[in-house]
Amino acid sequence: MSEGGSPPVIDAAFARWLADRAGQVLLQVRDEMGYADPKALKAAGDRAAHDLLRRELARWRPADAVLSEEDDHSRVAWQDGEQTAVRPQRLGASRVWIVDPLDGTREFSEEGRTDWAVHVALWTADCGRPHCLSAGAVAMPARHRTMATDHPPAYPPLPPPVSGGDSGPIRIAASRTRPPAFVTALAEELGAELVPMGSAGVKIAAVVNGDADAYVHAGGQYEWDSAAPVAVASATGLHASRIDGSALKYNEADPKLPDLVVCRKDLAPRLLAALQRHLPLT
């Protein structure tokens, strides 16, 4: 998969290039395997995209560290003083690529669904960009679209007014199969509408596009689930934080990043205030 010349030198364009190439591999896997065995299709897609990303990063960014969902022990949290595990290379690196080879495996394995994505982000220790994410790309191959920080999308327009000139209900992107109970309660308080879809990347893309006003999640994610879409959303000018309003942090010793909110900046104060009344118990 390295044919076709050298990739772009600039990191943001390289992230787009990587995500697009992984997306092409995933479309090929779908075409070749079909949908008769969803479990096998998920596994093959995850592995093919991971291998492509790892191979190209090793070739074109050999000095950089990588955190991929499909790495062995990727979910293990490092603790200082541990004697039984090798300290991850990424924790001492100044540049770390955080990738999710296939975000939305369930949707990928279902014929006709397009709400799955490839995430590629670059974390840098100098923190010159929001969340220390200096580049990011979210490829949505089945939609023939990639959003990336080399050419960030325009800030989403306000939703059109409904009858009488008032703005319509806030639209919150939510899981199509298992929306958290607190999100349902939040929507009821705000008079919001839940918009079901798969893949965290696709949900944040919906906010970037203006197809949703916010994405709120709690209950379990990892850095690779949000790094790339948060990089793009931040480059677009959207608000992104933890659901308690604190900063999102990446390349941490514990890769779990269980919650986040991404929304238009004008909605952030109201949404964060309401979230304080509905935060899930920990």
mmCIF file of C-alpha atoms in Angstrom:
data_model
loop_
_atom_site.group_PDB
_atom_site.id
_atom_site.type_symbol
_atom_site.label_atom_id
_atom_site.label_comp_id
_atom_site.label_asym_id
_atom_site.label_seq_id
_atom_site.Cartn_x
_atom_site.Cartn_y
_atom_site.Cartn_z
ATOM 1 C CA MET A 1 0.000 0.000 0.000
ATOM 2 C CA SER A 2 3.004 2.346 -0.322
ATOM 3 C CA GLU A 3 2.735 2.835 -4.047
ATOM 4 C CA GLY A 4 1.887 6.254 -5.445
ATOM 5 C CA GLY A 5 4.847 8.377 -4.325
ATOM 6 C CA SER A 6 5.786 10.055 -1.090
ATOM 7 C CA PRO A 7 3.142 11.405 1.292
ATOM 8 C CA PRO A 8 2.844 15.080 2.261
ATOM 9 C CA VAL A 9 5.572 16.402 4.550
ATOM 10 C CA ILE A 10 3.332 18.670 6.647
ATOM 11 C CA ASP A 11 1.860 16.708 9.561
ATOM 12 C CA ALA A 12 -1.765 17.788 9.079
ATOM 13 C CA ALA A 13 -1.757 16.827 5.404
ATOM 14 C CA PHE A 14 0.055 13.595 6.284
ATOM 15 C CA ALA A 15 -2.694 12.777 8.805
ATOM 16 C CA ARG A 16 -5.285 13.224 6.047
ATOM 17 C CA TRP A 17 -3.246 11.053 3.693
ATOM 18 C CA LEU A 18 -2.939 8.307 6.298
ATOM 19 C CA ALA A 19 -6.633 8.321 7.183
ATOM 20 C CA ASP A 20 -7.619 8.211 3.510
ATOM 21 C CA ARG A 21 -5.352 5.261 2.793
ATOM 22 C CA ALA A 22 -6.679 3.306 5.759
ATOM 23 C CA GLY A 23 -10.200 4.119 4.605
ATOM 24 C CA GLN A 24 -9.486 2.732 1.154
ATOM 25 C CA VAL A 25 -8.252 -0.513 2.722
ATOM 26 C CA LEU A 26 -11.426 -0.773 4.811
ATOM 27 C CA LEU A 27 -13.662 -0.304 1.775
ATOM 28 C CA GLN A 28 -11.698 -3.045 0.018
ATOM 29 C CA VAL A 29 -12.114 -5.403 2.992
ATOM 30 C CA ARG A 30 -15.864 -4.757 2.978
ATOM 31 C CA ASP A 31 -16.109 -5.470 -0.754
ATOM 32 C CA GLU A 32 -14.049 -8.647 -0.571
ATOM 33 C CA MET A 33 -15.618 -10.200 2.541
ATOM 34 C CA GLY A 34 -19.238 -9.130 2.349
ATOM 35 C CA TYR A 35 -21.482 -9.081 5.425
ATOM 36 C CA ALA A 36 -22.328 -12.736 6.055
ATOM 37 C CA ASP A 37 -19.966 -12.947 9.048
ATOM 38 C CA PRO A 38 -20.018 -9.610 10.914
ATOM 39 C CA LYS A 39 -17.540 -10.738 13.575
ATOM 40 C CA ALA A 40 -14.966 -11.800 11.004
ATOM 41 C CA LEU A 41 -15.529 -8.602 9.023
ATOM 42 C CA LYS A 42 -14.935 -6.432 12.097
ATOM 43 C CA ALA A 43 -11.738 -8.291 12.968
ATOM 44 C CA ALA A 44 -10.419 -8.147 9.408
ATOM 45 C CA GLY A 45 -11.166 -4.435 9.098
ATOM 46 C CA ASP A 46 -9.515 -3.579 12.405
ATOM 47 C CA ARG A 47 -6.400 -5.555 11.541
ATOM 48 C CA ALA A 48 -6.030 -4.341 7.942
ATOM 49 C CA ALA A 49 -6.369 -0.663 8.848
ATOM 50 C CA HIS A 50 -4.085 -1.015 11.895
ATOM 51 C CA ASP A 51 -1.387 -2.757 9.855
ATOM 52 C CA LEU A 52 -1.562 -0.059 7.164
ATOM 53 C CA LEU A 53 -1.266 2.780 9.680
ATOM 54 C CA ARG A 54 1.532 1.139 11.618
ATOM 55 C CA ARG A 55 3.464 0.317 8.453
ATOM 56 C CA GLU A 56 3.223 3.819 6.972
ATOM 57 C CA LEU A 57 4.046 5.526 10.272
ATOM 58 C CA ALA A 58 7.110 3.300 10.683
ATOM 59 C CA ARG A 59 8.208 4.197 7.162
ATOM 60 C CA TRP A 60 7.495 7.933 7.084
ATOM 61 C CA ARG A 61 7.638 8.968 10.769
ATOM 62 C CA PRO A 62 10.077 6.422 12.266
ATOM 63 C CA ALA A 63 11.110 8.675 15.177
ATOM 64 C CA ASP A 64 7.542 9.181 16.393
ATOM 65 C CA ALA A 65 5.710 7.008 18.918
ATOM 66 C CA VAL A 66 2.290 5.503 18.216
ATOM 67 C CA LEU A 67 -0.767 4.639 20.298
ATOM 68 C CA SER A 68 -3.283 2.540 18.371
ATOM 69 C CA GLU A 69 -6.433 0.915 19.696
ATOM 70 C CA GLU A 70 -5.274 -2.351 18.130
ATOM 71 C CA ASP A 71 -1.858 -2.373 19.824
ATOM 72 C CA ASP A 72 -1.256 -5.149 22.327
ATOM 73 C CA HIS A 73 -1.946 -3.877 25.847
ATOM 74 C CA SER A 74 -3.191 -0.542 24.460
ATOM 75 C CA ARG A 75 -5.728 -0.180 27.289
ATOM 76 C CA VAL A 76 -3.279 -0.886 30.104
ATOM 77 C CA ALA A 77 -2.605 2.070 32.397
ATOM 78 C CA TRP A 78 1.046 2.586 33.327
ATOM 79 C CA GLN A 79 1.867 3.350 36.962
ATOM 80 C CA ASP A 80 5.200 4.709 38.180
ATOM 81 C CA GLY A 81 7.158 2.066 40.021
ATOM 82 C CA GLU A 82 5.638 -0.874 38.181
ATOM 83 C CA GLN A 83 8.147 -3.677 37.803
ATOM 84 C CA THR A 84 6.003 -6.096 35.794
ATOM 85 C CA ALA A 85 5.430 -3.992 32.677
ATOM 86 C CA VAL A 86 7.632 -2.098 30.273
ATOM 87 C CA ARG A 87 7.016 1.654 30.340
ATOM 88 C CA PRO A 88 5.343 2.607 27.038
ATOM 89 C CA GLN A 89 7.696 4.400 24.666
ATOM 90 C CA ARG A 90 5.072 7.056 24.000
ATOM 91 C CA LEU A 91 5.267 8.427 27.557
ATOM 92 C CA GLY A 92 8.791 9.701 26.946
ATOM 93 C CA ALA A 93 8.174 10.854 23.376
ATOM 94 C CA SER A 94 7.656 14.417 22.173
ATOM 95 C CA ARG A 95 5.468 13.306 19.230
ATOM 96 C CA VAL A 96 2.836 10.575 19.449
ATOM 97 C CA TRP A 97 0.378 9.500 16.760
ATOM 98 C CA ILE A 98 -2.931 8.482 18.355
ATOM 99 C CA VAL A 99 -4.958 6.364 15.932
ATOM 100 C CA ASP A 100 -8.191 4.436 15.824
ATOM 101 C CA PRO A 101 -7.961 2.243 12.728
ATOM 102 C CA LEU A 102 -11.724 1.642 12.686
ATOM 103 C CA ASP A 103 -14.091 3.693 14.823
ATOM 104 C CA GLY A 104 -17.575 2.204 14.676
ATOM 105 C CA THR A 105 -16.904 -1.475 14.028
ATOM 106 C CA ARG A 106 -20.580 -2.359 14.497
ATOM 107 C CA GLU A 107 -21.623 0.047 11.747
ATOM 108 C CA PHE A 108 -18.739 -1.087 9.521
ATOM 109 C CA SER A 109 -20.061 -4.652 9.667
ATOM 110 C CA GLU A 110 -23.608 -3.695 8.662
ATOM 111 C CA GLU A 111 -24.417 -3.417 4.975
ATOM 112 C CA GLY A 112 -25.437 0.060 3.875
ATOM 113 C CA ARG A 113 -24.210 1.886 6.975
ATOM 114 C CA THR A 114 -21.844 4.785 6.434
ATOM 115 C CA ASP A 115 -21.395 6.057 10.022
ATOM 116 C CA TRP A 116 -17.928 4.647 10.708
ATOM 117 C CA ALA A 117 -14.544 6.319 10.481
ATOM 118 C CA VAL A 118 -10.749 6.250 10.673
ATOM 119 C CA HIS A 119 -9.045 8.523 13.232
ATOM 120 C CA VAL A 120 -5.479 9.821 12.928
ATOM 121 C CA ALA A 121 -4.161 12.467 15.347
ATOM 122 C CA LEU A 122 -0.759 13.795 16.359
ATOM 123 C CA TRP A 123 -0.046 14.775 19.978
ATOM 124 C CA THR A 124 3.016 16.934 20.611
ATOM 125 C CA ALA A 125 4.679 17.796 23.898
ATOM 126 C CA ASP A 126 5.084 21.489 23.043
ATOM 127 C CA CYS A 127 1.294 21.968 23.267
ATOM 128 C CA GLY A 128 1.135 24.748 20.696
ATOM 129 C CA ARG A 129 -2.431 23.745 19.769
ATOM 130 C CA PRO A 130 -5.555 23.022 21.841
ATOM 131 C CA HIS A 131 -5.292 19.779 23.831
ATOM 132 C CA CYS A 132 -1.691 19.444 22.532
ATOM 133 C CA LEU A 133 -3.116 17.989 19.313
ATOM 134 C CA SER A 134 -1.143 19.511 16.454
ATOM 135 C CA ALA A 135 -2.816 17.560 13.627
ATOM 136 C CA GLY A 136 -5.834 15.386 13.088
ATOM 137 C CA ALA A 137 -7.930 13.729 10.399
ATOM 138 C CA VAL A 138 -11.235 11.861 10.432
ATOM 139 C CA ALA A 139 -11.931 9.856 7.293
ATOM 140 C CA MET A 140 -15.474 8.665 6.634
ATOM 141 C CA PRO A 141 -14.731 6.388 3.662
ATOM 142 C CA ALA A 142 -18.279 5.227 2.946
ATOM 143 C CA ARG A 143 -19.303 8.894 2.760
ATOM 144 C CA HIS A 144 -16.316 9.791 0.579
ATOM 145 C CA ARG A 145 -15.357 12.553 2.986
ATOM 146 C CA THR A 146 -12.383 13.383 5.162
ATOM 147 C CA MET A 147 -12.155 16.261 7.636
ATOM 148 C CA ALA A 148 -8.678 17.328 8.715
ATOM 149 C CA THR A 149 -6.779 20.142 10.318
ATOM 150 C CA ASP A 150 -4.841 20.993 7.149
ATOM 151 C CA HIS A 151 -8.028 22.565 5.775
ATOM 152 C CA PRO A 152 -10.425 22.825 8.740
ATOM 153 C CA PRO A 153 -14.134 22.983 7.926
ATOM 154 C CA ALA A 154 -15.908 26.297 8.343
ATOM 155 C CA TYR A 155 -17.605 26.978 11.673
ATOM 156 C CA PRO A 156 -21.055 25.344 11.559
ATOM 157 C CA PRO A 157 -23.987 27.622 10.793
ATOM 158 C CA LEU A 158 -26.769 28.163 13.289
ATOM 159 C CA PRO A 159 -29.723 25.846 12.690
ATOM 160 C CA PRO A 160 -32.530 27.432 10.679
ATOM 161 C CA PRO A 161 -35.415 28.848 12.741
ATOM 162 C CA VAL A 162 -38.626 26.892 13.055
ATOM 163 C CA SER A 163 -42.089 28.363 12.650
ATOM 164 C CA GLY A 164 -42.498 31.665 14.464
ATOM 165 C CA GLY A 165 -38.829 32.535 14.086
ATOM 166 C CA ASP A 166 -37.665 30.695 17.206
ATOM 167 C CA SER A 167 -34.689 28.394 17.050
ATOM 168 C CA GLY A 168 -35.488 24.689 17.109
ATOM 169 C CA PRO A 169 -34.492 22.262 19.877
ATOM 170 C CA ILE A 170 -30.835 21.585 20.547
ATOM 171 C CA ARG A 171 -29.769 18.482 18.640
ATOM 172 C CA ILE A 172 -27.481 16.161 20.616
ATOM 173 C CA ALA A 173 -25.673 13.378 18.761
ATOM 174 C CA ALA A 174 -26.062 10.148 20.728
ATOM 175 C CA SER A 175 -25.386 6.450 20.434
ATOM 176 C CA ARG A 176 -27.934 4.760 18.212
ATOM 177 C CA THR A 177 -27.862 1.548 20.270
ATOM 178 C CA ARG A 178 -27.060 2.522 23.872
ATOM 179 C CA PRO A 179 -27.448 6.236 24.695
ATOM 180 C CA PRO A 180 -26.420 6.848 28.326
ATOM 181 C CA ALA A 181 -29.332 7.416 30.688
ATOM 182 C CA PHE A 182 -27.933 10.757 31.830
ATOM 183 C CA VAL A 183 -27.912 12.028 28.237
ATOM 184 C CA THR A 184 -31.610 11.213 27.959
ATOM 185 C CA ALA A 185 -32.272 13.110 31.198
ATOM 186 C CA LEU A 186 -30.138 16.004 29.964
ATOM 187 C CA ALA A 187 -32.103 16.162 26.726
ATOM 188 C CA GLU A 188 -35.390 16.206 28.634
ATOM 189 C CA GLU A 189 -34.262 19.144 30.779
ATOM 190 C CA LEU A 190 -33.037 21.129 27.783
ATOM 191 C CA GLY A 191 -35.918 20.172 25.504
ATOM 192 C CA ALA A 192 -33.262 18.747 23.212
ATOM 193 C CA GLU A 193 -33.575 16.196 20.433
ATOM 194 C CA LEU A 194 -31.327 13.115 20.425
ATOM 195 C CA VAL A 195 -29.883 12.330 16.993
ATOM 196 C CA PRO A 196 -28.793 8.660 16.914
ATOM 197 C CA MET A 197 -25.700 7.618 14.970
ATOM 198 C CA GLY A 198 -22.633 5.413 15.322
ATOM 199 C CA SER A 199 -18.925 6.209 15.741
ATOM 200 C CA ALA A 200 -17.635 8.982 17.996
ATOM 201 C CA GLY A 201 -15.864 10.478 15.003
ATOM 202 C CA VAL A 202 -19.058 10.634 12.978
ATOM 203 C CA LYS A 203 -20.933 12.202 15.907
ATOM 204 C CA ILE A 204 -18.353 14.959 16.282
ATOM 205 C CA ALA A 205 -18.315 15.369 12.500
ATOM 206 C CA ALA A 206 -22.072 15.973 12.707
ATOM 207 C CA VAL A 207 -21.422 18.866 15.111
ATOM 208 C CA VAL A 208 -18.712 20.232 12.810
ATOM 209 C CA ASN A 209 -21.103 19.982 9.843
ATOM 210 C CA GLY A 210 -23.980 21.616 11.692
ATOM 211 C CA ASP A 211 -26.097 18.450 11.526
ATOM 212 C CA ALA A 212 -26.020 18.351 15.340
ATOM 213 C CA ASP A 213 -25.386 21.051 17.919
ATOM 214 C CA ALA A 214 -23.538 18.968 20.499
ATOM 215 C CA TYR A 215 -22.072 15.575 21.281
ATOM 216 C CA VAL A 216 -21.982 14.465 24.894
ATOM 217 C CA HIS A 217 -20.511 11.168 26.046
ATOM 218 C CA ALA A 218 -19.745 9.504 29.349
ATOM 219 C CA GLY A 219 -19.282 5.924 30.345
ATOM 220 C CA GLY A 220 -16.096 4.774 28.696
ATOM 221 C CA GLN A 221 -13.841 5.882 25.872
ATOM 222 C CA TYR A 222 -10.130 5.948 25.218
ATOM 223 C CA GLU A 223 -7.841 8.590 23.783
ATOM 224 C CA TRP A 224 -8.054 7.182 20.263
ATOM 225 C CA ASP A 225 -11.849 7.524 20.264
ATOM 226 C CA SER A 226 -11.717 11.316 20.436
ATOM 227 C CA ALA A 227 -8.215 12.658 19.648
ATOM 228 C CA ALA A 228 -8.616 13.094 15.882
ATOM 229 C CA PRO A 229 -12.204 14.422 15.868
ATOM 230 C CA VAL A 230 -11.408 16.770 18.783
ATOM 231 C CA ALA A 231 -8.402 18.094 16.852
ATOM 232 C CA VAL A 232 -10.632 18.866 13.864
ATOM 233 C CA ALA A 233 -13.436 20.332 15.988
ATOM 234 C CA SER A 234 -10.969 22.582 17.818
ATOM 235 C CA ALA A 235 -9.420 23.753 14.549
ATOM 236 C CA THR A 236 -12.944 24.591 13.393
ATOM 237 C CA GLY A 237 -13.475 26.741 16.512
ATOM 238 C CA LEU A 238 -15.847 24.498 18.473
ATOM 239 C CA HIS A 239 -15.789 23.951 22.225
ATOM 240 C CA ALA A 240 -14.305 20.658 23.430
ATOM 241 C CA SER A 241 -13.779 19.613 27.060
ATOM 242 C CA ARG A 242 -14.534 16.977 29.671
ATOM 243 C CA ILE A 243 -18.166 16.987 30.769
ATOM 244 C CA ASP A 244 -17.189 18.802 33.977
ATOM 245 C CA GLY A 245 -15.606 21.553 31.874
ATOM 246 C CA SER A 246 -11.996 20.538 32.528
ATOM 247 C CA ALA A 247 -9.418 20.171 29.789
ATOM 248 C CA LEU A 248 -9.042 17.095 27.614
ATOM 249 C CA LYS A 249 -5.590 15.534 28.044
ATOM 250 C CA TYR A 250 -3.908 13.077 25.700
ATOM 251 C CA ASN A 251 -0.878 10.792 25.827
ATOM 252 C CA GLU A 252 -1.539 10.140 29.498
ATOM 253 C CA ALA A 253 -0.239 7.150 31.463
ATOM 254 C CA ASP A 254 -3.824 5.877 31.581
ATOM 255 C CA PRO A 255 -5.218 6.030 28.021
ATOM 256 C CA LYS A 256 -8.815 5.981 29.251
ATOM 257 C CA LEU A 257 -10.585 9.277 28.538
ATOM 258 C CA PRO A 258 -14.119 8.366 29.535
ATOM 259 C CA ASP A 259 -16.138 11.482 28.774
ATOM 260 C CA LEU A 260 -16.278 14.614 26.659
ATOM 261 C CA VAL A 261 -18.533 17.297 25.249
ATOM 262 C CA VAL A 262 -18.147 18.964 21.868
ATOM 263 C CA CYS A 263 -20.512 21.761 20.925
ATOM 264 C CA ARG A 264 -20.882 25.220 19.443
ATOM 265 C CA LYS A 265 -19.223 27.791 21.697
ATOM 266 C CA ASP A 266 -22.469 29.681 22.251
ATOM 267 C CA LEU A 267 -24.029 26.524 23.726
ATOM 268 C CA ALA A 268 -21.126 25.557 25.987
ATOM 269 C CA PRO A 269 -22.061 27.574 29.128
ATOM 270 C CA ARG A 270 -25.676 26.359 29.112
ATOM 271 C CA LEU A 271 -24.776 22.783 28.298
ATOM 272 C CA LEU A 272 -21.990 22.523 30.879
ATOM 273 C CA ALA A 273 -24.214 24.029 33.574
ATOM 274 C CA ALA A 274 -26.956 21.506 32.827
ATOM 275 C CA LEU A 275 -24.417 18.680 32.798
ATOM 276 C CA GLN A 276 -23.464 19.449 36.392
ATOM 277 C CA ARG A 277 -26.971 18.381 37.384
ATOM 278 C CA HIS A 278 -26.792 15.157 35.416
ATOM 279 C CA LEU A 279 -23.203 13.945 35.757
ATOM 280 C CA PRO A 280 -23.146 10.161 36.096
ATOM 281 C CA LEU A 281 -22.048 8.817 39.467
ATOM 282 C CA THR A 282 -18.476 7.563 39.499
#
